[in-house]
Short mmCIF file of C-alpha atoms and ligand atoms in Angstrom, two decimals:
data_model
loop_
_atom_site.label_atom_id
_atom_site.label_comp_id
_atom_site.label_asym_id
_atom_site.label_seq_id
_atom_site.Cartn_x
_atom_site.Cartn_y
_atom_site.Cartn_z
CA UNK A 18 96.04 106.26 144.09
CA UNK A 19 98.26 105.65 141.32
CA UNK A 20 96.69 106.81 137.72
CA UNK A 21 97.92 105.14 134.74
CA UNK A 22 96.33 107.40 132.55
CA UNK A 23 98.09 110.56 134.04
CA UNK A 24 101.62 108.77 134.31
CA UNK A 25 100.69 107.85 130.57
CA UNK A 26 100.25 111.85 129.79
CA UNK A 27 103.43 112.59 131.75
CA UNK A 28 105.65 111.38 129.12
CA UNK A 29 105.18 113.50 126.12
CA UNK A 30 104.67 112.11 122.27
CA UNK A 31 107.31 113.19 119.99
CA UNK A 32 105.79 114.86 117.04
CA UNK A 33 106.96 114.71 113.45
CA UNK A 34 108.68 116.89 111.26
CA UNK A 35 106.66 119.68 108.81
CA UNK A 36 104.60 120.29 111.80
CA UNK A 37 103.37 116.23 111.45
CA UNK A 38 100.91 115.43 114.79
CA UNK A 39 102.79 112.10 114.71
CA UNK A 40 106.06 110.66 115.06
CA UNK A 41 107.65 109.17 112.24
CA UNK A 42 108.48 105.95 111.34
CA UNK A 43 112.21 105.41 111.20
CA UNK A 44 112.92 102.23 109.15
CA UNK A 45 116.49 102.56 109.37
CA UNK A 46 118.38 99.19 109.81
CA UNK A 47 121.41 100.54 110.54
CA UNK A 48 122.84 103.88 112.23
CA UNK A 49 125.58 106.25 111.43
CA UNK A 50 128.55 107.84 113.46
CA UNK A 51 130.73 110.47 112.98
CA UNK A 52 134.35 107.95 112.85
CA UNK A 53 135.48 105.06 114.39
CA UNK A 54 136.50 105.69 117.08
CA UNK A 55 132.79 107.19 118.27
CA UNK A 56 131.49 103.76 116.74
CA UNK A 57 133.63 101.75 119.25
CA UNK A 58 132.80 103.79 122.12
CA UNK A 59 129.36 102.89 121.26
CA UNK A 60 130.39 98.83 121.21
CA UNK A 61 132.24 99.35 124.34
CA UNK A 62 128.91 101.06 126.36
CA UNK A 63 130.95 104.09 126.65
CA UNK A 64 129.67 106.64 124.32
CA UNK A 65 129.07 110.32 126.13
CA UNK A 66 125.70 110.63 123.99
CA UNK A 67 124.59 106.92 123.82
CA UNK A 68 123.27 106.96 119.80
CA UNK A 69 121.78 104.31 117.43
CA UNK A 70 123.68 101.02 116.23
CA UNK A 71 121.39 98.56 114.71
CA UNK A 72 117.92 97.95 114.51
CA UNK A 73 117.76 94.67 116.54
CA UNK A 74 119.46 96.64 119.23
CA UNK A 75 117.94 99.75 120.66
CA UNK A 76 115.74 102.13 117.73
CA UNK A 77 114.10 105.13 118.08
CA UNK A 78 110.36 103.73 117.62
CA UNK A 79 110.79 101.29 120.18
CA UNK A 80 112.56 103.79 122.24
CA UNK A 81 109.73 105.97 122.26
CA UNK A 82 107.12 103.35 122.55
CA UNK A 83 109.05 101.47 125.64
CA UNK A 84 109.67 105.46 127.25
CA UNK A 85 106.12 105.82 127.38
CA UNK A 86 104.90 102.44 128.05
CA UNK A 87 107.49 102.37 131.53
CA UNK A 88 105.49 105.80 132.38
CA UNK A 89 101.81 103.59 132.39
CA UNK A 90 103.80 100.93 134.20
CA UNK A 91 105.70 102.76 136.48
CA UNK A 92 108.71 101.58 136.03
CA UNK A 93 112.52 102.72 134.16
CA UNK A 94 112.34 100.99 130.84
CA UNK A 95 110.17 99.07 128.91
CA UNK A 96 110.61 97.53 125.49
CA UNK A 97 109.27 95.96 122.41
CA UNK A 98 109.70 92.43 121.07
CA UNK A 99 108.72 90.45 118.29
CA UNK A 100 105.88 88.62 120.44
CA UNK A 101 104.41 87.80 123.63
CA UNK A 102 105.99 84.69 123.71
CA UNK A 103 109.59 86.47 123.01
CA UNK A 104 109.19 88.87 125.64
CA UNK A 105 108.44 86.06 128.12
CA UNK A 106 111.81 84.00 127.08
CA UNK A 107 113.74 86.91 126.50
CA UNK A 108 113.14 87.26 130.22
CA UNK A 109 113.27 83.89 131.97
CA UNK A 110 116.22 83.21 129.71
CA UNK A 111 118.12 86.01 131.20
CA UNK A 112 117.30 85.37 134.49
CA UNK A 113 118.22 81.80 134.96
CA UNK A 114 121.16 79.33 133.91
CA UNK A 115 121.19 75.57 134.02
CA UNK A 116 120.39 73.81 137.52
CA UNK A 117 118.58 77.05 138.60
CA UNK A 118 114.79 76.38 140.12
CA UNK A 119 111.37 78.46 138.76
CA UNK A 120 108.20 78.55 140.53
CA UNK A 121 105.33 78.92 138.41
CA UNK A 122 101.51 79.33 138.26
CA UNK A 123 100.04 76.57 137.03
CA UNK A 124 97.20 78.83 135.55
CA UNK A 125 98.73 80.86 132.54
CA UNK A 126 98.91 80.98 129.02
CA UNK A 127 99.16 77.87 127.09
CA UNK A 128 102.43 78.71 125.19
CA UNK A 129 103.99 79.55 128.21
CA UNK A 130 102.77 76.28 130.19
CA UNK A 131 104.17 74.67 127.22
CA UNK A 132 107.55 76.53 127.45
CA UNK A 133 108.20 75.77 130.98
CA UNK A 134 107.15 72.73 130.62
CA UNK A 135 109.06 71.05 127.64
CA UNK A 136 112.01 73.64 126.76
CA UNK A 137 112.70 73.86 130.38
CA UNK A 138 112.62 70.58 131.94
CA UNK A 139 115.17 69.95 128.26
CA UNK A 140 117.35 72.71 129.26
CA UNK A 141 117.29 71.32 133.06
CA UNK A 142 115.42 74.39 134.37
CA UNK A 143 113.38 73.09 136.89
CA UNK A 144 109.89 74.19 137.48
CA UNK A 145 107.31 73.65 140.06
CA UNK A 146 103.98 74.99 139.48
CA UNK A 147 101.60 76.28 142.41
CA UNK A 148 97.69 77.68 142.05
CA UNK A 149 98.80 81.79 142.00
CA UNK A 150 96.37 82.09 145.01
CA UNK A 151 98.37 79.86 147.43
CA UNK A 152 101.39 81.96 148.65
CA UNK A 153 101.57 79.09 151.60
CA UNK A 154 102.17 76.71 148.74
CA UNK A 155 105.09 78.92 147.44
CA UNK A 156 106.87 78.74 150.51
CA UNK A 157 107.07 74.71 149.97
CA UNK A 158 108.49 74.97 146.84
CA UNK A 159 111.30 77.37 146.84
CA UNK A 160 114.84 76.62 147.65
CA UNK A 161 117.99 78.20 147.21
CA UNK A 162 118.42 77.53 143.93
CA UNK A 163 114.99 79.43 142.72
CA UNK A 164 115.26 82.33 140.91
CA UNK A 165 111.92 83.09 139.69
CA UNK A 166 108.36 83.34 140.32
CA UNK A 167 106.55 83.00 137.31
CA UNK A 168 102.41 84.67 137.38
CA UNK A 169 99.54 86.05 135.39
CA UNK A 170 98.01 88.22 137.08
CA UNK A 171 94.69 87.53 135.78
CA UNK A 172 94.82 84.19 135.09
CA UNK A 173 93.56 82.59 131.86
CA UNK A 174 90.66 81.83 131.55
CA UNK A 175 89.17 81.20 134.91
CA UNK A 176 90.40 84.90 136.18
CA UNK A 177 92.14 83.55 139.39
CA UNK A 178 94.21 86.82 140.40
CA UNK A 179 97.47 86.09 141.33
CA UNK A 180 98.29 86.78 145.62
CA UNK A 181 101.44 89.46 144.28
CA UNK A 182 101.39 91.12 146.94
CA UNK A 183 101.92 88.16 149.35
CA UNK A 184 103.65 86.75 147.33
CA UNK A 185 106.36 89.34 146.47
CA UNK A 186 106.74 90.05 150.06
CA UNK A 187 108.13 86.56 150.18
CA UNK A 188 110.41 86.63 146.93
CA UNK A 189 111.63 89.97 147.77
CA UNK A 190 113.21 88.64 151.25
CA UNK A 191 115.07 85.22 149.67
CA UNK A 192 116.25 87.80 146.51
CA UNK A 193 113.90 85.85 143.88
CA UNK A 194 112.86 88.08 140.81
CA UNK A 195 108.91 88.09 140.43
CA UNK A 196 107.78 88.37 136.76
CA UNK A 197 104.21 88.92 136.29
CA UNK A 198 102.13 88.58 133.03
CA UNK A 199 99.79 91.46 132.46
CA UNK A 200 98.64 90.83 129.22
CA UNK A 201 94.48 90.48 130.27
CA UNK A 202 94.73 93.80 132.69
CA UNK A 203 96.72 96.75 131.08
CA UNK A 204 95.71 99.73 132.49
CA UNK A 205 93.39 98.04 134.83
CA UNK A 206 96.33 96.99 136.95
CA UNK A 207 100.29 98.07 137.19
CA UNK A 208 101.80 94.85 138.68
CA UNK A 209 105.40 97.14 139.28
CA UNK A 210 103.66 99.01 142.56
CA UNK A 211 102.43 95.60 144.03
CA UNK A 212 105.94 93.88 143.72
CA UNK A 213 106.72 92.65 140.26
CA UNK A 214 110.61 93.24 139.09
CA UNK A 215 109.58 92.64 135.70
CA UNK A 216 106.01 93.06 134.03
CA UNK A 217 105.60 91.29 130.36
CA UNK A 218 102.61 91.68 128.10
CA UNK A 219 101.63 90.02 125.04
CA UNK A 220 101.00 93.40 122.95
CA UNK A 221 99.45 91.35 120.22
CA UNK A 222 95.71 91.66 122.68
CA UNK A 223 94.76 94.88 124.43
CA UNK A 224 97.78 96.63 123.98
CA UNK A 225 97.53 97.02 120.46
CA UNK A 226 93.76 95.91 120.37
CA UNK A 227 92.50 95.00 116.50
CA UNK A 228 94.44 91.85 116.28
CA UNK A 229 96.22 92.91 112.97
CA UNK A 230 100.14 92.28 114.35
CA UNK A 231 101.88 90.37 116.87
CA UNK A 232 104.34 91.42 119.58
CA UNK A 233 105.13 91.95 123.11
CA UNK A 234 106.99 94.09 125.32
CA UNK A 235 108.96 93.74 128.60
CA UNK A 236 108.78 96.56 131.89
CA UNK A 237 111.51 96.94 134.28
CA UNK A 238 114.67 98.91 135.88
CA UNK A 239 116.85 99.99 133.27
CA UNK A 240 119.56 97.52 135.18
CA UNK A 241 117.33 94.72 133.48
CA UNK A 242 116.20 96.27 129.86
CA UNK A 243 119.98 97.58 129.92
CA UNK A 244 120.96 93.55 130.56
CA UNK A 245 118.80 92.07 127.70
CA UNK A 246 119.89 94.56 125.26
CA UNK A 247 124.11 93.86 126.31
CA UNK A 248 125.58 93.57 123.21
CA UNK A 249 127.69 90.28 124.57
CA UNK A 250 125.30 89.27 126.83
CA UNK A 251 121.58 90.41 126.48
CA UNK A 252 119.20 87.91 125.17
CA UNK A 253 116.88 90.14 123.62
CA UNK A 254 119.81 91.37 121.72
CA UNK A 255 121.30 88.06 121.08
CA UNK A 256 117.85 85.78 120.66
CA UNK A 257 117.26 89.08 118.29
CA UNK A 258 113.82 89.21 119.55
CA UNK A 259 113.22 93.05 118.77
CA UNK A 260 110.07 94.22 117.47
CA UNK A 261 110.40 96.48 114.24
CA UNK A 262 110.25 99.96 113.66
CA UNK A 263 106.99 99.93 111.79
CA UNK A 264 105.27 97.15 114.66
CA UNK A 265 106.88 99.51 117.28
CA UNK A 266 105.21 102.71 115.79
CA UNK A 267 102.21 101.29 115.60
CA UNK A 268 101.98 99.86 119.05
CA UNK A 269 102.88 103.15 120.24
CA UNK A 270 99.98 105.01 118.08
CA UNK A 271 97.69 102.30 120.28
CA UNK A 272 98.07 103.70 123.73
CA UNK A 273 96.56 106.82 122.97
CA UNK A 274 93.10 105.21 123.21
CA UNK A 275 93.74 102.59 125.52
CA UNK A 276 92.15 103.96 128.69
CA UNK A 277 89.15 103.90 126.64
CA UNK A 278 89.46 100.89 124.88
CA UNK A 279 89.42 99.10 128.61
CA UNK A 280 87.16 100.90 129.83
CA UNK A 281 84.56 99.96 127.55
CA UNK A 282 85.88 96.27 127.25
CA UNK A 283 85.10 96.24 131.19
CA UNK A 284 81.76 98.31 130.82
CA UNK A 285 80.61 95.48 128.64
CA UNK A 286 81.93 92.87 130.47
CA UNK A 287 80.68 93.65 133.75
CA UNK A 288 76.98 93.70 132.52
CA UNK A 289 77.63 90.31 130.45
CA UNK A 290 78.69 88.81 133.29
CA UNK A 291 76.19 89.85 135.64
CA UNK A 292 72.83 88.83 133.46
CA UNK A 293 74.49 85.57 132.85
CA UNK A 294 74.82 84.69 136.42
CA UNK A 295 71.29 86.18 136.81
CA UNK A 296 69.97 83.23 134.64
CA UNK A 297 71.52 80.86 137.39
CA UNK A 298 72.34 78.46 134.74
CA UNK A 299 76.09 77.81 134.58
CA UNK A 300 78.62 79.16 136.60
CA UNK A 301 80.62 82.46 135.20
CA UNK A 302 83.92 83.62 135.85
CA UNK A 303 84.55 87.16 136.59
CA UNK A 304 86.71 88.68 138.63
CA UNK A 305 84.20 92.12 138.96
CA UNK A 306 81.69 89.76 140.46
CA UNK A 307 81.30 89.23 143.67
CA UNK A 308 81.07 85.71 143.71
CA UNK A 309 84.32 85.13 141.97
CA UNK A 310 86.72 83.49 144.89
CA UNK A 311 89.32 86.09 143.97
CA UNK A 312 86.91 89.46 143.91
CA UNK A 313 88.45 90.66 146.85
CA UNK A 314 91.60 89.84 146.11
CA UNK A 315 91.20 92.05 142.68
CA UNK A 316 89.80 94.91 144.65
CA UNK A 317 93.40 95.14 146.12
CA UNK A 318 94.83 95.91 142.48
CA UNK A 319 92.87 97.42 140.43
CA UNK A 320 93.61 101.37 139.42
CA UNK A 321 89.82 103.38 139.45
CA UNK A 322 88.18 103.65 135.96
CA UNK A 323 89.14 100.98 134.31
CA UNK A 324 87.04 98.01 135.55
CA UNK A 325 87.83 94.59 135.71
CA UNK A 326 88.73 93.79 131.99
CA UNK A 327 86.98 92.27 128.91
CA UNK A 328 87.05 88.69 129.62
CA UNK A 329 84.63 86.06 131.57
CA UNK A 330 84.61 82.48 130.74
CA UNK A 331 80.80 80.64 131.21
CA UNK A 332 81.07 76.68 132.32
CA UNK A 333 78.86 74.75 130.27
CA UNK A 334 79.70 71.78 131.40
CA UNK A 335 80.00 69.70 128.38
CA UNK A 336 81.57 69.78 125.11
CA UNK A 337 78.49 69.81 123.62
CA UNK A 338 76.98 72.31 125.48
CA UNK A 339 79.90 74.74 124.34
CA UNK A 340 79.33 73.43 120.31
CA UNK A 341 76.41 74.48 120.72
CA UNK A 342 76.37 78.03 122.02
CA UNK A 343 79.51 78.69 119.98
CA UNK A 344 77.43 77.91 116.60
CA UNK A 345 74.79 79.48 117.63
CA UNK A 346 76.89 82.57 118.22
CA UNK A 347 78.31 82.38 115.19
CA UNK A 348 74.85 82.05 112.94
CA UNK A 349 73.36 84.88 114.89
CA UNK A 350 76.85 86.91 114.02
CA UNK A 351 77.04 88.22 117.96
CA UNK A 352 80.68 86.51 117.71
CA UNK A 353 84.35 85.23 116.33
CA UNK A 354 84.86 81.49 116.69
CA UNK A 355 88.66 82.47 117.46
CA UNK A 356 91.64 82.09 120.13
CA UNK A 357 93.30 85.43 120.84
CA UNK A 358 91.37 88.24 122.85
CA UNK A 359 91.15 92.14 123.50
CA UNK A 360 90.02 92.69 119.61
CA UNK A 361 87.20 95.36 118.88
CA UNK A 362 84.89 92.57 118.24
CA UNK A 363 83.54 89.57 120.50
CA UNK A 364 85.69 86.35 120.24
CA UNK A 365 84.84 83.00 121.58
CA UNK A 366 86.67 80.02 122.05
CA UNK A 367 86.60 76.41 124.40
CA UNK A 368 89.96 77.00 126.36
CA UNK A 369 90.28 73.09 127.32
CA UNK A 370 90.95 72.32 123.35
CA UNK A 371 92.25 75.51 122.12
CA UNK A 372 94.12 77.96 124.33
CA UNK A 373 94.23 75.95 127.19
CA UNK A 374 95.20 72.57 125.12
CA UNK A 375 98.50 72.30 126.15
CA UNK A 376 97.73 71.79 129.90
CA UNK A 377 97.75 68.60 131.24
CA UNK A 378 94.47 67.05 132.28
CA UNK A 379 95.20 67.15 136.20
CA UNK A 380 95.87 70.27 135.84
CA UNK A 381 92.84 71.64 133.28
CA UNK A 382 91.15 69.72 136.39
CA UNK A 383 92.50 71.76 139.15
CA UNK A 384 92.07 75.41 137.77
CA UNK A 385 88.39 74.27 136.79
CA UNK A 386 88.51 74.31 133.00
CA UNK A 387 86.21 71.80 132.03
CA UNK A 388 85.57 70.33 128.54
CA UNK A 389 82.79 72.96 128.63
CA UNK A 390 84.29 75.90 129.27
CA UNK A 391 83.78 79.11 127.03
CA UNK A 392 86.20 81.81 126.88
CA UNK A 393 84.50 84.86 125.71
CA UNK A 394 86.29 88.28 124.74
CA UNK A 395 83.70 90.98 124.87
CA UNK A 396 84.32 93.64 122.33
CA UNK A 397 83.30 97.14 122.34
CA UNK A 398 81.85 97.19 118.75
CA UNK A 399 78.24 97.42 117.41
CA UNK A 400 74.92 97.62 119.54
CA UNK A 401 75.51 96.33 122.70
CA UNK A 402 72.00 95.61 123.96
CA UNK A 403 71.11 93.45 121.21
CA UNK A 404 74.49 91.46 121.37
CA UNK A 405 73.11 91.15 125.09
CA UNK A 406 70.07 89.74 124.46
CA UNK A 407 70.89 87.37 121.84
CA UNK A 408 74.08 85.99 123.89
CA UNK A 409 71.66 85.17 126.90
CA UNK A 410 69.21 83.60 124.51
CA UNK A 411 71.54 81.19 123.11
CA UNK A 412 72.60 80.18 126.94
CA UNK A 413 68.60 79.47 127.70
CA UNK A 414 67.68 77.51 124.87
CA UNK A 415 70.60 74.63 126.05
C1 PLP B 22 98.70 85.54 123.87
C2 PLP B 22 99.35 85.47 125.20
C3 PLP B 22 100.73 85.24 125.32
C4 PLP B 22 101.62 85.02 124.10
O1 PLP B 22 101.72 86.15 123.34
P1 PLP B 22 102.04 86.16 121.74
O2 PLP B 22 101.97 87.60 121.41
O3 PLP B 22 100.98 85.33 121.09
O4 PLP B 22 103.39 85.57 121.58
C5 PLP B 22 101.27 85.24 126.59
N1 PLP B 22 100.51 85.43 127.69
C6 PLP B 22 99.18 85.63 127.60
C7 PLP B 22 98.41 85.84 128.84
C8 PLP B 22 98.56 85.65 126.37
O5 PLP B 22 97.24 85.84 126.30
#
């Protein structure tokens, strides 16, 4: 059984100078070389000791914060970007041209719905999006021309869990890259041993974990973080998507806690979910139940000791139903009235017009996000057992 913590360990910190416990920050924008001639085998890839350039190329903060995130994940490289949202174009940008096919799940992230959507079907991209729990679908919809399979694999914010594993099985034959958005389940799951090529993450939620900066970061071979970066070719070098020194550092000083961060995210969670569904009042949405449709589909993923993540959603059927336990949330001060997730505290927020605004109303239909439907974030902060009992009060008294 694979242990993200211990792969986590494997790669060691580099300290800082003085006998500093932490690395430094190295805010240097650009990099220096001993002549010319060393500077142009650098340009030309051919260096003997590969150095520094430029910062939106390769720096050492992100270097040392993509070395040990691709330990966690399992993979050869992994590096920083300015968002979630880079990290995610960065990618399908590199992986497709003009006239090429994408098969998405219709269940993700707003922004990236949108991005698909809109900047793809502009730039003739085509997409077809599938539930990620139908590989049989999947099989309809590719053709030669598809080049990637697009999933979350927790799916916001009804926690369908993606079918990788059947569904790499059949990219991997017909030579179709599988990306897989892990941004919910860090830790929790390492999409790179059930089939993904690529893994991206929106480090602006768990990964850094006190909402105070946005970024992302893309997993993968080093073939791949090696073709992004291409000086006359790579779009994370071209699209100059990097994340900075300072953002990197900082991301980097986040995994230290992470295992427990999740852990009691998930702890929380878990009992939330539970004693809401004991109230048999609304219908919840959580994977570590066992009524969730996808439960045993989850129990195929997830590493031991993490759980099954921070977030449930709670149907309430109507809009006014959710304005009304949101408020009364709010008042009582058990949560945030904002979008985002994987911050210390409790956020809430009514997916079908906030995060989830961008989807289409078919589609809001299919994946069961009704106008009433409450997102909720549990955070790890302040007495739990009182946030408990005032949460399922609000739910009784609608
Ligand atoms: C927030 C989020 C994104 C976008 O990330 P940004 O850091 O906001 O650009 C992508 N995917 C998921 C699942 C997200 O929650």
């Amino acid at each position: 059984m694979f242990n993200p913590l211990k792969a986590l360990s494997s790669s060691k910190r580099i300290l800082g100078p003085h006998g500093g416990v932490n690395t430094p920050i190295y805010p240097s924008s650009t990099f220096t070389t001993n002549s010319p001639s060393q500077m142009e085998a650098l340009f030309n890839g051919e260096a003997e000791n590969p150095g520094f350039l430029y910062g939106r190329h390769f720096h050492p903060n992100a270097v040392q914060y993509g070395t040990r995130l691709a330990a966690m994940e399992a993979v050869e490289m992994a590096y920083p970007t300015a968002s979630g949202m880079a990290a995610i174009s960065v990618t399908i940008n590199q992986l497709t041209s003009p006239g090429d096919h994408i098969v998405s799940s219709s269940n993700i992230y707003g922004g990236s719905f949108a991005l698909f959507k809109d900047l793809y079907a502009d730039r003739l991209v085509n997409v077809d999006f599938i539930p990620p729990n139908r590989p049989d679908m999947l099989l309809e919809k590719i053709n030669d021309k598809t080049k990637v399979v697009y999933l979350e694999m927790f799916a916001n914010p009804t926690l369908q869990v993606a079918h990788l594993q059947e569904i790499s099985k059949i990219c991997k034959e017909r030579d179709i890259k599988v990306v897989v958005d892990n941004t919910f389940t860090p830790m929790i799951i390492t999409p790179s041993l059930h089939g993904a090529d690529i893994t991206v993450y929106s480090c602006t939620k768990y990964l850094n974990g006190s909402s105070d900066i946005v970024a992302g970061a893309i997993c993968a071979d080093s073939e791949f973080i090696n073709s992004i970066m291409d000086l006359n070719s790579g779009k994370l070098m071209l699209n100059g998507a990097c994340a900075t020194p300072t953002v990197a550092w900082q991301l980097d000083m986040k995994l230290n806690d992470l295992h427990l961060r999740m852990n009691a995210h998930s702890k929380r969670a878990l009992i939330l979910a539970s004693e809401v569904e004991k109230l048999g009042k609304f219908q919840v949405f959580y994977p570590g139940l066992i009524s969730h449709a996808d439960h045993n589909e989850a129990l195929k993923y997830i590493n031991i000791g993490y759980g099954f993540s921070g977030i449930l959603a709670i149907d309430l059927e109507t809009k006014a139903n959710s304005e009304k336990f949101v408020i009364s949330l709010i008042e009582k001060g058990l949560a945030h009235n904002a979008v985002s997730l994987g911050y210390f505290d409790t956020l809430v927020s009514v997916s079908s017009s906030s995060t989830s605004s961008e989807v289409d109303p078919e589609t809001l239909k299919a994946n069961k996000i009704s106008d009433g439907l409450v997102r909720i974030s549990v955070g790890y902060t302040g007495y739990f057992d009182d946030q408990l009992s005032g949460i399922l009060e609000s739910l009784k008294s609608i």
